Short mmCIF file of C-alpha atoms in Angstrom, two decimals:
data_model
loop_
_atom_site.label_atom_id
_atom_site.label_comp_id
_atom_site.label_asym_id
_atom_site.label_seq_id
_atom_site.Cartn_x
_atom_site.Cartn_y
_atom_site.Cartn_z
CA MET A 1 -0.50 17.72 -18.10
CA MET A 2 -2.53 17.37 -14.89
CA GLY A 3 -1.28 20.78 -13.82
CA LEU A 4 -2.60 22.29 -17.08
CA THR A 5 -5.93 20.50 -16.46
CA TRP A 6 -6.20 21.98 -13.00
CA TYR A 7 -5.40 25.41 -14.42
CA ILE A 8 -8.10 25.16 -17.11
CA LEU A 9 -10.62 23.75 -14.61
CA GLY A 10 -9.84 26.63 -12.29
CA ILE A 11 -10.60 29.16 -15.04
CA LEU A 12 -13.74 27.28 -15.98
CA SER A 13 -14.91 27.18 -12.33
CA ALA A 14 -14.38 30.91 -11.96
CA LEU A 15 -16.14 31.61 -15.26
CA LEU A 16 -19.11 29.42 -14.51
CA GLY A 17 -19.41 30.85 -10.96
CA TYR A 18 -19.40 34.35 -12.40
CA LEU A 19 -22.03 33.47 -15.04
CA MET A 20 -24.27 31.92 -12.45
CA TYR A 21 -23.88 34.97 -10.23
CA GLU A 22 -24.67 37.31 -13.16
CA TYR A 23 -27.70 35.20 -14.05
CA SER A 24 -28.93 35.24 -10.47
CA LEU A 25 -28.84 39.04 -10.42
CA LYS A 26 -31.25 39.24 -13.38
CA HIS A 27 -33.29 36.16 -12.45
CA PRO A 28 -33.15 35.56 -8.67
CA LEU A 29 -32.62 31.90 -7.95
CA ASP A 30 -34.02 29.98 -5.00
CA ARG A 31 -32.08 27.47 -2.90
CA ILE A 32 -33.08 24.46 -5.02
CA SER A 33 -31.85 26.12 -8.19
CA TRP A 34 -28.55 27.16 -6.58
CA THR A 35 -28.02 23.69 -5.18
CA GLY A 36 -28.79 22.03 -8.51
CA LEU A 37 -26.54 24.40 -10.49
CA VAL A 38 -23.58 24.22 -8.13
CA LEU A 39 -23.83 20.40 -7.77
CA GLY A 40 -24.21 19.88 -11.50
CA VAL A 41 -21.27 22.13 -12.39
CA VAL A 42 -19.04 20.60 -9.73
CA LEU A 43 -19.89 17.07 -10.88
CA VAL A 44 -19.18 17.90 -14.55
CA LEU A 45 -15.84 19.59 -13.69
CA PHE A 46 -14.96 16.71 -11.35
CA SER A 47 -15.66 14.20 -14.11
CA ILE A 48 -13.37 16.10 -16.47
CA ALA A 49 -10.57 16.07 -13.87
CA TRP A 50 -11.18 12.36 -13.21
CA GLY A 51 -11.20 11.56 -16.91
CA VAL A 52 -7.95 13.36 -17.61
CA GLY A 53 -6.30 11.79 -14.59
CA SER A 54 -7.42 8.32 -15.61
CA VAL A 55 -6.26 8.76 -19.21
CA LEU A 56 -2.92 10.03 -18.01
CA GLU A 57 -2.41 6.94 -15.82
CA GLY A 58 -3.42 4.77 -18.78
CA VAL A 59 -6.75 3.39 -17.55
CA PRO A 60 -9.28 4.53 -20.17
CA ARG A 61 -11.99 2.38 -18.66
CA ALA A 62 -11.69 4.34 -15.39
CA ALA A 63 -11.94 7.54 -17.43
CA SER A 64 -15.11 6.50 -19.24
CA MET A 65 -16.68 5.17 -16.02
CA GLY A 66 -15.85 8.45 -14.27
CA LEU A 67 -17.35 10.49 -17.11
CA LEU A 68 -20.41 8.23 -17.07
CA LEU A 69 -20.99 8.21 -13.32
CA PHE A 70 -20.00 11.78 -12.38
CA GLY A 71 -20.31 13.70 -15.68
CA PHE A 72 -23.59 12.13 -16.73
CA SER A 73 -25.06 12.64 -13.21
CA GLY A 74 -23.95 16.27 -13.42
CA VAL A 75 -25.53 16.78 -16.84
CA ILE A 76 -28.82 15.23 -15.64
CA ILE A 77 -28.84 17.46 -12.52
CA LEU A 78 -28.13 20.52 -14.65
CA THR A 79 -30.87 19.57 -17.13
CA LEU A 80 -33.42 19.03 -14.34
CA THR A 81 -32.37 22.27 -12.63
CA GLY A 82 -32.65 24.14 -15.93
CA ARG A 83 -36.11 22.82 -16.47
CA TYR A 84 -37.01 23.69 -12.91
CA ILE A 85 -35.79 27.28 -13.35
CA THR A 86 -37.56 27.81 -16.67
CA THR A 87 -40.80 26.17 -15.42
CA LYS A 88 -40.69 28.20 -12.27
CA GLY A 89 -40.11 31.36 -14.40
CA LYS A 90 -43.19 30.55 -16.53
CA ASP A 91 -45.23 29.87 -13.38
CA THR A 92 -44.24 33.21 -11.95
CA LYS A 93 -45.20 35.04 -15.12
CA ILE A 94 -48.63 33.40 -15.08
CA MET B 1 -38.90 60.02 -4.74
CA ASP B 2 -40.83 57.88 -7.28
CA GLU B 3 -43.39 55.18 -6.67
CA ASN B 4 -41.02 52.24 -7.16
CA ASN B 5 -38.59 53.51 -4.55
CA ILE B 6 -41.36 53.99 -2.08
CA GLU B 7 -42.30 50.35 -2.64
CA ASN B 8 -38.73 49.20 -2.02
CA GLU B 9 -38.31 51.16 1.15
CA GLN B 10 -38.07 49.01 4.31
CA THR B 11 -39.38 49.73 7.72
CA PRO B 12 -36.90 49.66 10.61
CA GLU B 13 -38.41 46.35 11.78
CA GLU B 14 -37.97 44.81 8.35
CA GLU B 15 -34.36 46.04 8.17
CA GLN B 16 -33.63 44.48 11.54
CA ASP B 17 -35.23 41.23 10.41
CA ASN B 18 -33.11 41.17 7.23
CA SER B 19 -29.98 41.91 9.22
CA ARG B 20 -30.75 38.97 11.58
CA ARG B 21 -31.42 36.71 8.58
CA ASN B 22 -28.12 37.69 6.98
CA PHE B 23 -26.31 37.15 10.28
CA LEU B 24 -27.80 33.64 10.51
CA LYS B 25 -26.90 32.96 6.89
CA PHE B 26 -23.29 33.96 7.38
CA GLY B 27 -23.20 32.08 10.66
CA ALA B 28 -24.45 28.94 8.96
CA VAL B 29 -21.94 29.29 6.14
CA GLY B 30 -19.12 29.89 8.67
CA ALA B 31 -20.15 26.87 10.69
CA GLY B 32 -20.21 24.76 7.51
CA VAL B 33 -16.72 25.93 6.51
CA ALA B 34 -15.44 25.27 10.05
CA ALA B 35 -17.04 21.74 10.07
CA ALA B 36 -15.53 20.97 6.66
CA ALA B 37 -12.12 22.15 7.90
CA VAL B 38 -12.33 19.98 11.03
CA ALA B 39 -13.48 16.99 8.92
CA GLY B 40 -10.59 17.60 6.48
CA ILE B 41 -8.02 17.67 9.31
CA GLU B 42 -9.52 14.50 10.81
CA ILE B 43 -9.33 12.70 7.45
CA ALA B 44 -5.78 13.85 6.84
CA GLN B 45 -4.76 12.61 10.29
CA ARG B 46 -6.40 9.23 9.64
CA MET B 47 -4.67 8.95 6.29
CA GLU B 48 -1.33 9.48 8.03
CA GLY B 49 -2.37 6.77 10.46
CA VAL B 50 -3.70 7.01 13.97
CA PRO B 51 -0.82 6.32 16.42
CA LEU B 52 -1.39 3.32 18.69
CA ASP B 53 0.14 2.59 22.09
CA HIS B 54 0.14 -1.17 21.50
CA PHE B 55 1.00 -3.75 18.83
CA PRO B 56 -2.25 -3.92 16.83
CA LEU B 57 -2.37 -7.68 16.21
CA PRO B 58 -3.76 -9.54 19.26
CA MET B 59 -1.63 -12.51 20.41
CA ASN B 60 -2.32 -15.39 22.73
CA GLU B 61 -0.26 -17.90 24.73
CA ASN B 62 0.02 -20.31 21.77
CA TYR B 63 2.42 -18.02 20.00
CA VAL B 64 6.01 -19.36 19.72
CA ARG B 65 8.95 -17.77 17.96
CA ILE B 66 9.34 -18.98 14.44
CA ASP B 67 12.07 -21.48 13.72
CA GLN B 68 13.78 -20.28 10.55
CA ARG B 69 13.94 -23.89 9.38
CA ASN B 70 10.15 -23.69 9.02
CA GLN B 71 10.22 -20.57 6.89
CA VAL B 72 9.13 -21.84 3.47
CA ASN B 73 11.99 -20.31 1.40
CA THR B 74 14.60 -21.44 3.88
CA TYR B 75 13.08 -24.91 3.98
CA CYS B 76 12.97 -25.12 0.18
CA ASN B 77 16.63 -24.12 -0.03
CA SER B 78 17.85 -26.95 2.15
CA LYS B 79 18.00 -30.55 0.95
CA LYS B 80 18.92 -31.63 4.45
CA LEU B 81 15.72 -30.20 5.93
CA ASN B 82 13.63 -31.74 3.18
CA ASP B 83 15.21 -35.15 3.74
CA ALA B 84 14.51 -34.81 7.43
CA HIS B 85 10.78 -34.19 6.87
CA PRO B 86 9.38 -36.52 4.22
CA GLU B 87 6.00 -36.29 5.98
CA ARG B 88 5.66 -32.66 4.84
CA ALA B 89 5.90 -33.58 1.21
CA LYS B 90 3.53 -36.49 1.74
CA ALA B 91 0.96 -34.12 3.36
CA PHE B 92 1.14 -31.89 0.29
CA ASN B 93 0.56 -34.34 -2.60
CA ASN B 94 4.17 -35.55 -2.55
CA PHE B 95 5.40 -32.11 -3.44
CA ASN B 96 9.17 -32.07 -2.98
CA PHE B 97 9.91 -28.50 -2.00
CA HIS B 98 13.69 -28.63 -2.48
CA GLU B 99 13.56 -30.30 -5.90
CA LYS B 100 10.91 -27.89 -7.04
CA LYS B 101 13.08 -25.00 -5.85
CA LEU B 102 16.09 -26.35 -7.78
CA GLY B 103 13.97 -26.48 -10.95
CA PHE B 104 12.46 -23.06 -10.33
CA TYR B 105 13.23 -20.48 -12.99
CA ARG B 106 14.83 -23.08 -15.24
CA GLY B 107 11.93 -24.16 -17.41
CA PRO B 108 11.63 -23.39 -21.14
CA TYR B 109 10.41 -20.08 -22.34
CA ARG B 110 6.67 -19.77 -22.73
CA ASP B 111 4.35 -17.35 -24.46
CA HIS B 112 5.59 -13.77 -24.64
CA ALA B 113 1.97 -12.59 -25.00
CA GLU B 114 1.56 -13.76 -21.39
CA GLY B 115 4.77 -12.19 -20.26
CA GLN B 116 6.64 -15.42 -20.16
CA GLY B 117 8.84 -15.25 -23.22
CA GLN B 118 12.65 -15.03 -23.48
CA ILE B 119 12.64 -11.23 -23.18
CA ASP B 120 10.50 -11.44 -20.07
CA ARG B 121 12.82 -13.99 -18.46
CA ALA B 122 15.81 -11.88 -19.43
CA LEU B 123 14.20 -8.88 -17.76
CA ALA B 124 13.52 -10.87 -14.60
CA SER B 125 17.07 -12.15 -14.38
CA ALA B 126 18.36 -8.61 -14.95
CA GLY B 127 15.94 -7.33 -12.32
CA PHE B 128 17.24 -9.74 -9.74
CA PHE B 129 20.85 -9.09 -10.64
CA GLY B 130 20.87 -5.97 -8.50
CA ALA B 131 19.92 -8.15 -5.50
CA THR B 132 21.95 -11.23 -6.21
CA SER B 133 25.08 -9.27 -6.90
CA GLN B 134 24.82 -7.76 -3.44
CA LEU B 135 24.35 -11.16 -1.85
CA ASP B 136 27.44 -12.85 -3.32
CA TYR B 137 25.19 -14.21 -6.06
CA THR B 138 22.97 -16.14 -3.70
CA PHE B 139 19.50 -16.39 -5.20
CA SER B 140 17.64 -16.23 -1.93
CA MET B 141 16.65 -13.20 0.11
CA ASP B 142 16.52 -15.22 3.32
CA THR B 143 20.16 -16.19 3.36
CA ILE B 144 21.82 -14.95 6.50
CA ASP B 145 25.24 -13.34 6.97
CA GLU B 146 25.74 -12.93 3.21
CA GLY B 147 26.95 -9.96 1.08
CA VAL B 148 25.34 -6.70 2.16
CA GLY B 149 23.81 -8.52 5.12
CA SER B 150 27.20 -9.63 6.39
CA TRP B 151 27.57 -9.77 10.17
CA LYS B 152 31.13 -8.48 10.02
CA GLN B 153 31.24 -5.00 11.44
CA THR B 154 33.43 -3.42 8.78
CA MET B 155 33.81 0.34 8.76
CA LEU B 156 32.79 0.57 12.41
CA SER B 157 34.00 3.89 13.81
CA LYS B 158 35.66 3.90 17.23
CA ASP B 159 34.11 7.30 17.94
CA LYS B 160 30.54 7.00 19.03
CA TYR B 161 28.46 9.92 17.69
CA GLN B 162 26.11 11.50 20.23
CA PHE B 163 22.82 12.71 18.82
CA ASP B 164 21.30 15.83 20.35
CA SER B 165 18.22 13.84 21.42
CA PRO B 166 16.42 10.59 20.61
CA LYS B 167 14.18 12.57 18.34
CA ASP B 168 17.20 13.97 16.52
CA ALA B 169 18.58 10.44 16.11
CA THR B 170 15.34 9.23 14.54
CA MET B 171 15.08 12.19 12.25
CA SER B 172 18.71 11.82 11.14
CA ILE B 173 18.27 8.11 10.36
CA LYS B 174 15.03 8.74 8.50
CA SER B 175 16.64 11.56 6.50
CA ALA B 176 19.48 9.27 5.51
CA ALA B 177 16.99 6.58 4.60
CA LYS B 178 15.11 9.01 2.40
CA LEU B 179 18.30 10.04 0.62
CA PHE B 180 19.21 6.41 0.00
CA GLY B 181 15.79 5.69 -1.56
CA ALA B 182 13.32 4.78 1.18
CA VAL B 183 9.73 5.70 0.66
CA ARG B 184 8.92 4.78 4.32
CA CYS B 185 11.09 4.38 7.35
CA GLY B 186 10.20 3.53 10.92
CA ILE B 187 12.18 2.55 13.95
CA THR B 188 11.08 0.18 16.68
CA ALA B 189 12.57 -1.67 19.58
CA ARG B 190 14.00 -5.07 18.84
CA ASP B 191 11.29 -7.55 19.67
CA GLU B 192 12.48 -11.14 20.05
CA ARG B 193 8.98 -12.43 19.22
CA TRP B 194 9.54 -11.63 15.54
CA ASP B 195 13.11 -12.81 15.36
CA TYR B 196 13.69 -16.36 14.03
CA ASP B 197 14.81 -18.71 16.73
CA PRO B 198 16.95 -20.50 15.92
CA LEU B 199 18.44 -18.86 12.86
CA TYR B 200 19.28 -21.19 10.03
CA ASP B 201 21.97 -20.85 7.44
CA SER B 202 20.44 -22.87 4.57
CA LYS B 203 23.54 -22.47 2.42
CA ASN B 204 25.71 -24.37 4.91
CA ASP B 205 22.88 -26.17 6.73
CA LYS B 206 23.92 -24.74 10.06
CA MET B 207 21.90 -23.56 13.00
CA LEU B 208 22.90 -20.30 14.63
CA THR B 209 21.80 -18.52 17.76
CA TRP B 210 21.39 -14.88 18.62
CA GLU B 211 23.30 -15.28 21.81
CA ASP B 212 26.38 -17.09 20.50
CA ASP B 213 26.65 -16.17 16.86
CA PHE B 214 25.15 -12.74 16.23
CA PRO B 215 27.82 -10.10 16.58
CA PHE B 216 26.01 -7.92 19.14
CA VAL B 217 22.84 -7.60 21.18
CA PRO B 218 20.42 -5.64 18.93
CA LYS B 219 18.44 -2.93 20.67
CA SER B 220 16.54 -1.34 17.77
CA VAL B 221 15.36 -2.27 14.34
CA ILE B 222 15.07 0.23 11.52
CA VAL B 223 12.48 -0.85 8.97
CA VAL B 224 12.56 0.65 5.47
CA MET B 225 10.48 0.28 2.39
CA VAL B 226 11.09 0.84 -1.26
CA GLU B 227 8.46 1.03 -3.93
CA MET B 228 8.15 -1.52 -6.76
CA ASP B 229 7.28 -0.54 -10.31
CA TYR B 230 3.51 -0.21 -10.82
CA GLU B 231 3.37 -1.09 -14.49
CA ALA B 232 5.55 -4.15 -14.06
CA ILE B 233 3.55 -5.47 -11.10
CA ALA B 234 0.34 -4.85 -13.04
CA THR B 235 1.40 -7.61 -15.46
CA ALA B 236 0.90 -10.26 -12.74
CA PRO B 237 1.43 -13.16 -12.75
CA SER B 238 3.89 -12.74 -15.63
CA TRP B 239 7.65 -13.06 -15.32
CA ILE B 240 7.88 -9.32 -15.68
CA THR B 241 6.71 -9.02 -12.09
CA ASP B 242 9.89 -10.83 -11.03
CA ALA B 243 11.90 -8.07 -12.58
CA ALA B 244 10.02 -5.56 -10.42
CA THR B 245 10.39 -7.73 -7.35
CA GLY B 246 14.13 -8.30 -7.95
CA GLU B 247 14.66 -4.64 -8.69
CA GLY B 248 12.83 -3.79 -5.43
CA TYR B 249 14.95 -6.23 -3.48
CA GLY B 250 18.10 -4.80 -5.01
CA ARG B 251 17.21 -1.25 -4.08
CA ALA B 252 16.04 -2.27 -0.58
CA MET B 253 19.26 -4.14 -0.08
CA LYS B 254 21.42 -1.21 -1.26
CA LEU B 255 19.47 1.09 1.01
CA ALA B 256 19.84 -1.26 4.04
CA GLY B 257 23.52 -1.66 3.30
CA GLN B 258 24.02 2.11 3.10
CA LEU B 259 22.18 2.57 6.41
CA THR B 260 24.41 -0.03 8.11
CA VAL B 261 27.52 1.87 6.88
CA PHE B 262 25.92 5.13 8.08
CA LEU B 263 25.33 3.66 11.57
CA ARG B 264 28.69 1.97 11.74
CA GLN B 265 30.44 5.20 10.80
CA LEU B 266 28.59 6.78 13.71
CA GLY B 267 30.04 4.12 15.98
CA TYR B 268 27.02 1.88 16.24
CA GLN B 269 26.96 -1.74 15.24
CA ALA B 270 24.48 -2.69 12.50
CA VAL B 271 23.44 -5.58 10.34
CA ALA B 272 21.24 -5.34 7.25
CA ALA B 273 18.59 -7.99 6.70
CA MET B 274 16.07 -8.74 3.99
CA ASN B 275 13.87 -11.75 4.63
CA ASP B 276 16.39 -13.30 6.99
CA LEU B 277 16.77 -12.82 10.76
CA SER B 278 13.06 -12.15 11.34
CA VAL B 279 9.62 -11.89 9.88
CA SER B 280 9.52 -8.46 8.25
CA ALA B 281 5.78 -7.85 8.44
CA PRO B 282 5.36 -7.52 12.24
CA TYR B 283 8.43 -5.30 12.45
CA ALA B 284 6.96 -3.06 9.78
CA VAL B 285 3.70 -2.92 11.70
CA ALA B 286 5.51 -2.21 15.00
CA ALA B 287 7.49 0.56 13.34
CA GLY B 288 4.23 2.14 12.15
CA ILE B 289 4.99 2.14 8.41
CA GLY B 290 2.18 -0.13 7.40
CA GLU B 291 -0.59 -2.41 8.46
CA SER B 292 -0.99 -6.17 8.19
CA ALA B 293 -3.17 -7.12 5.24
CA ARG B 294 -5.17 -10.18 4.11
CA ASN B 295 -2.60 -11.22 1.54
CA GLY B 296 0.07 -11.51 4.22
CA SER B 297 1.91 -8.45 3.05
CA ILE B 298 2.10 -5.01 4.55
CA ILE B 299 -0.11 -2.29 3.15
CA THR B 300 1.27 1.18 3.37
CA PRO B 301 -0.53 4.38 2.37
CA GLU B 302 0.01 5.53 -1.24
CA PHE B 303 1.75 2.33 -2.37
CA GLY B 304 -0.44 -0.38 -0.84
CA PRO B 305 1.40 -3.73 -0.75
CA ARG B 306 3.64 -2.75 -3.72
CA VAL B 307 6.71 -2.35 -1.54
CA ARG B 308 9.78 -4.29 -0.47
CA ILE B 309 10.92 -4.26 3.13
CA ALA B 310 14.40 -4.32 4.56
CA LYS B 311 15.51 -4.21 8.19
CA ILE B 312 18.58 -2.90 9.92
CA TYR B 313 19.43 -4.39 13.35
CA THR B 314 21.50 -2.01 15.46
CA ASP B 315 22.69 -1.60 18.99
CA LEU B 316 21.71 2.11 18.86
CA GLU B 317 19.17 2.41 21.62
CA ASP B 318 18.75 6.13 22.26
CA VAL B 319 16.23 6.78 19.50
CA GLU B 320 12.62 7.84 19.48
CA TYR B 321 10.63 4.85 18.30
CA THR B 322 7.91 5.43 15.72
CA PRO B 323 4.63 4.01 17.05
CA PRO B 324 2.36 1.46 15.28
CA ARG B 325 -0.40 3.15 13.34
CA ASP B 326 -3.92 2.35 12.31
CA TYR B 327 -4.42 3.23 8.64
CA GLY B 328 -7.85 1.58 8.36
CA VAL B 329 -6.39 -1.31 6.32
CA ALA B 330 -7.60 -4.09 8.60
CA SER B 331 -11.18 -3.03 8.30
CA PHE B 332 -10.89 -2.66 4.53
CA CYS B 333 -9.31 -6.08 4.15
CA LEU B 334 -12.14 -7.68 6.10
CA ASN B 335 -14.57 -6.67 3.36
CA CYS B 336 -12.51 -6.57 0.24
CA MET B 337 -10.95 -10.04 -0.53
CA ARG B 338 -9.77 -9.10 -4.02
CA CYS B 339 -6.39 -10.66 -3.31
CA ALA B 340 -8.01 -13.90 -2.18
CA ASP B 341 -10.23 -13.96 -5.32
CA SER B 342 -7.23 -13.24 -7.56
CA CYS B 343 -4.73 -15.67 -6.04
CA PRO B 344 -4.02 -18.28 -8.69
CA GLY B 345 -2.71 -20.74 -6.07
CA GLU B 346 -5.79 -20.28 -3.83
CA ALA B 347 -3.38 -19.68 -0.97
CA ILE B 348 -5.16 -16.67 0.51
CA THR B 349 -8.00 -17.14 2.97
CA HIS B 350 -11.45 -15.69 2.38
CA GLY B 351 -12.25 -15.94 6.09
CA PRO B 352 -11.86 -13.55 8.94
CA PRO B 353 -8.67 -13.30 11.03
CA THR B 354 -8.06 -16.39 13.11
CA TRP B 355 -5.63 -17.50 15.79
CA GLU B 356 -4.58 -20.62 13.82
CA PRO B 357 -4.60 -21.60 10.15
CA THR B 358 -7.98 -22.75 8.96
CA TYR B 359 -6.84 -24.60 5.82
CA SER B 360 -5.69 -27.58 7.84
CA THR B 361 -5.20 -28.89 11.34
CA ASP B 362 -2.68 -31.54 10.26
CA PRO B 363 0.68 -30.71 11.90
CA ASP B 364 2.47 -31.88 8.76
CA ALA B 365 0.53 -29.29 6.78
CA ILE B 366 0.83 -26.30 9.06
CA TRP B 367 4.53 -26.53 10.00
CA GLN B 368 5.13 -23.18 8.38
CA ALA B 369 2.31 -21.34 10.17
CA SER B 370 2.66 -18.92 13.07
CA ASN B 371 -0.08 -19.83 15.56
CA GLY B 372 -1.28 -17.59 18.28
CA VAL B 373 -1.58 -14.35 16.30
CA LEU B 374 -5.04 -13.12 15.33
CA LYS B 375 -4.42 -12.52 11.61
CA PHE B 376 -5.21 -13.80 8.18
CA HIS B 377 -3.52 -17.18 7.92
CA ASN B 378 -2.55 -18.05 4.35
CA ASP B 379 -0.98 -21.23 3.03
CA SER B 380 2.49 -20.26 1.88
CA ARG B 381 3.03 -23.80 0.59
CA LYS B 382 0.34 -23.19 -2.02
CA CYS B 383 1.85 -19.83 -2.87
CA PHE B 384 5.20 -21.49 -3.52
CA GLN B 385 3.60 -24.30 -5.44
CA PHE B 386 2.09 -21.81 -7.85
CA TRP B 387 5.47 -20.17 -8.33
CA THR B 388 6.90 -23.45 -9.42
CA GLU B 389 3.95 -24.10 -11.81
CA ASN B 390 4.35 -20.58 -13.12
CA ASP B 391 8.13 -20.98 -13.25
CA GLY B 392 8.37 -17.49 -11.87
CA GLY B 393 6.89 -15.23 -9.20
CA CYS B 394 3.33 -14.10 -9.12
CA ALA B 395 2.43 -10.78 -7.37
CA ALA B 396 -1.27 -11.25 -8.24
CA CYS B 397 -2.22 -10.37 -4.67
CA ILE B 398 -0.23 -7.14 -4.96
CA ALA B 399 -1.52 -6.22 -8.42
CA SER B 400 -5.17 -6.81 -7.52
CA CYS B 401 -5.12 -4.90 -4.24
CA PRO B 402 -7.27 -1.75 -4.34
CA TYR B 403 -4.57 0.00 -2.34
CA ASN B 404 -2.08 -0.57 -5.14
CA LYS B 405 -2.44 2.53 -7.24
CA PRO B 406 -0.12 4.98 -8.97
CA ASP B 407 0.19 8.45 -7.53
CA PHE B 408 -2.76 10.27 -8.96
CA TRP B 409 -5.04 12.71 -7.15
CA HIS B 410 -8.24 10.71 -7.61
CA HIS B 411 -6.70 7.66 -5.87
CA ARG B 412 -5.74 9.77 -2.91
CA LEU B 413 -9.31 11.05 -2.83
CA VAL B 414 -10.61 7.48 -2.75
CA ASP B 415 -8.09 6.66 -0.01
CA ALA B 416 -9.43 9.63 2.00
CA GLN B 417 -12.93 8.31 1.59
CA ASN B 418 -11.91 4.79 2.63
CA VAL B 419 -10.43 5.85 5.97
CA ILE B 420 -13.71 7.29 7.17
CA ALA B 421 -16.21 5.01 5.45
CA PRO B 422 -17.80 2.05 7.31
CA GLY B 423 -17.48 -1.58 6.20
CA PRO B 424 -20.36 -1.79 3.66
CA VAL B 425 -18.84 1.10 1.75
CA HIS B 426 -15.58 -0.81 1.55
CA SER B 427 -17.36 -3.64 -0.18
CA PHE B 428 -18.89 -1.09 -2.53
CA MET B 429 -15.49 0.45 -3.19
CA ARG B 430 -14.14 -2.97 -4.04
CA GLU B 431 -16.86 -3.41 -6.67
CA MET B 432 -16.18 0.08 -8.03
CA ASP B 433 -12.51 -0.75 -8.27
CA ILE B 434 -13.33 -3.72 -10.49
CA LEU B 435 -15.89 -1.72 -12.48
CA PHE B 436 -13.38 1.05 -13.13
CA GLY B 437 -10.93 -1.52 -14.52
CA TYR B 438 -8.29 -1.69 -11.79
CA GLY B 439 -6.46 -4.70 -10.41
CA LYS B 440 -7.13 -7.13 -13.26
CA ILE B 441 -4.65 -9.98 -13.46
CA ASN B 442 -3.79 -12.23 -16.43
CA ASP B 443 -4.36 -9.29 -18.68
CA PRO B 444 -2.35 -9.44 -21.94
CA ILE B 445 -2.92 -5.74 -22.48
CA ARG B 446 -0.84 -4.99 -19.41
CA ILE B 447 2.07 -6.96 -20.92
CA VAL B 448 1.92 -4.90 -24.17
CA LYS B 449 1.52 -1.71 -22.12
CA PHE B 450 4.50 -2.56 -19.93
CA TRP B 451 6.74 -2.99 -22.97
CA LYS B 452 5.70 0.52 -24.13
CA THR B 453 6.58 2.26 -20.86
CA GLY B 454 9.89 3.20 -22.36
CA ASP B 455 7.94 5.89 -24.15
CA GLN B 456 7.70 7.80 -20.86
CA ILE B 457 11.37 8.61 -20.70
#
């Protein structure tokens, strides 16, 4: 089961990496945006791996704590980065 | 050429500038990758333990070899010893060690919800059967010259096998140990400091000496470890943990017995030992397969304290000894204290390592201590007292230890972090361990969960 999780996470990582690259070609991203996106995505993927691992070992509390600490942090970072990118885009247009 | 292209055209100076910038970027990325690789290698090496050229526990002139009669289990087994020392019972609230031992494991069934019902006791007895059946049905792992640990050199080959090199000898022994079920194996020189002196046969109330009674002069000691079941130990302090302990002893004993036959068939004399002949912990440390922990056990990477140790004394000398190793456990134990907080008998110290016990200075209360070693001194009398109250073993200090984890990737990641992190981070990791729901004792859910583990097969 963990092997399948790694496999899916690998595909997801590659897909998300490709999408970010494609996006950056159309809308060039600065260092802050790149850092925020990569960190956010890594944290979310890490939390998924942590959660699955914890459920498999039978400690659901560790799974929920992992999702809360890592996943939630990742989502917040991605949200802030998204807002930063869009705000910056608007500023540029002005 | 249109206007846009003209705008995008770069001057030679700009091109050179860009090229430099790219070079610096790639250089920075390369340096980052190289630094990460070096850090990774360093962490991996520390996780495997940093080899030491000395025994890691400091010792002073107050250290004396331990008299096996003062080893708590041996003492409890012997009525004669108890009769000879009424002051010891008096100094411990008139606790009669021998009588308590006789009544141990014989109380009525308790609450199955707490892992102390008939089925839990049956499991414990069955768990220990593997060990007791190899010890001529003696229910004590510190009995000398018994069963698998017999001193008789049966199956000893007349032809002495010559290994290609000391390294080859060590590798061959470790390979055999792995085949027979060891999760760790180290070899160290026989060190008389850790050997009981005198030895005591509590079954026959007889003192024995290494010089006159032991069948040969040991040169090396092979120390092996087997893993105990995670789910069973997690039920601590239920009777189910006894099943895991007994099962561990049984497998360790089988393994040690097989290694003695292996060595004897190679023409070398060998004797298997569990808790008899010597203190196992310092031998395990000296052989580099673990580190001394606050709870008095040995913590080994991946399994933590959830292991059983067996020793094989042999006259094989031409081996490459495995050095003691620093796994970062000592520094973690300084800050953690989860075992001390979890110990139902309050036997484990919350203090720093000391040369002498700190729980008492009364000689009638510290007869079982080993003075002169800078370590965590725990009161094994209190540990045993809780066993008798519990009418079974405990293992709370093993279950609660943050190093005691099943083999999942995220635990190895945390282990990697722990070997490089400074002390305050260890305290933080201890809190995280609690917050994430690990190491809880007296947890009825763990009992239910254990009795569903059959679903995994």
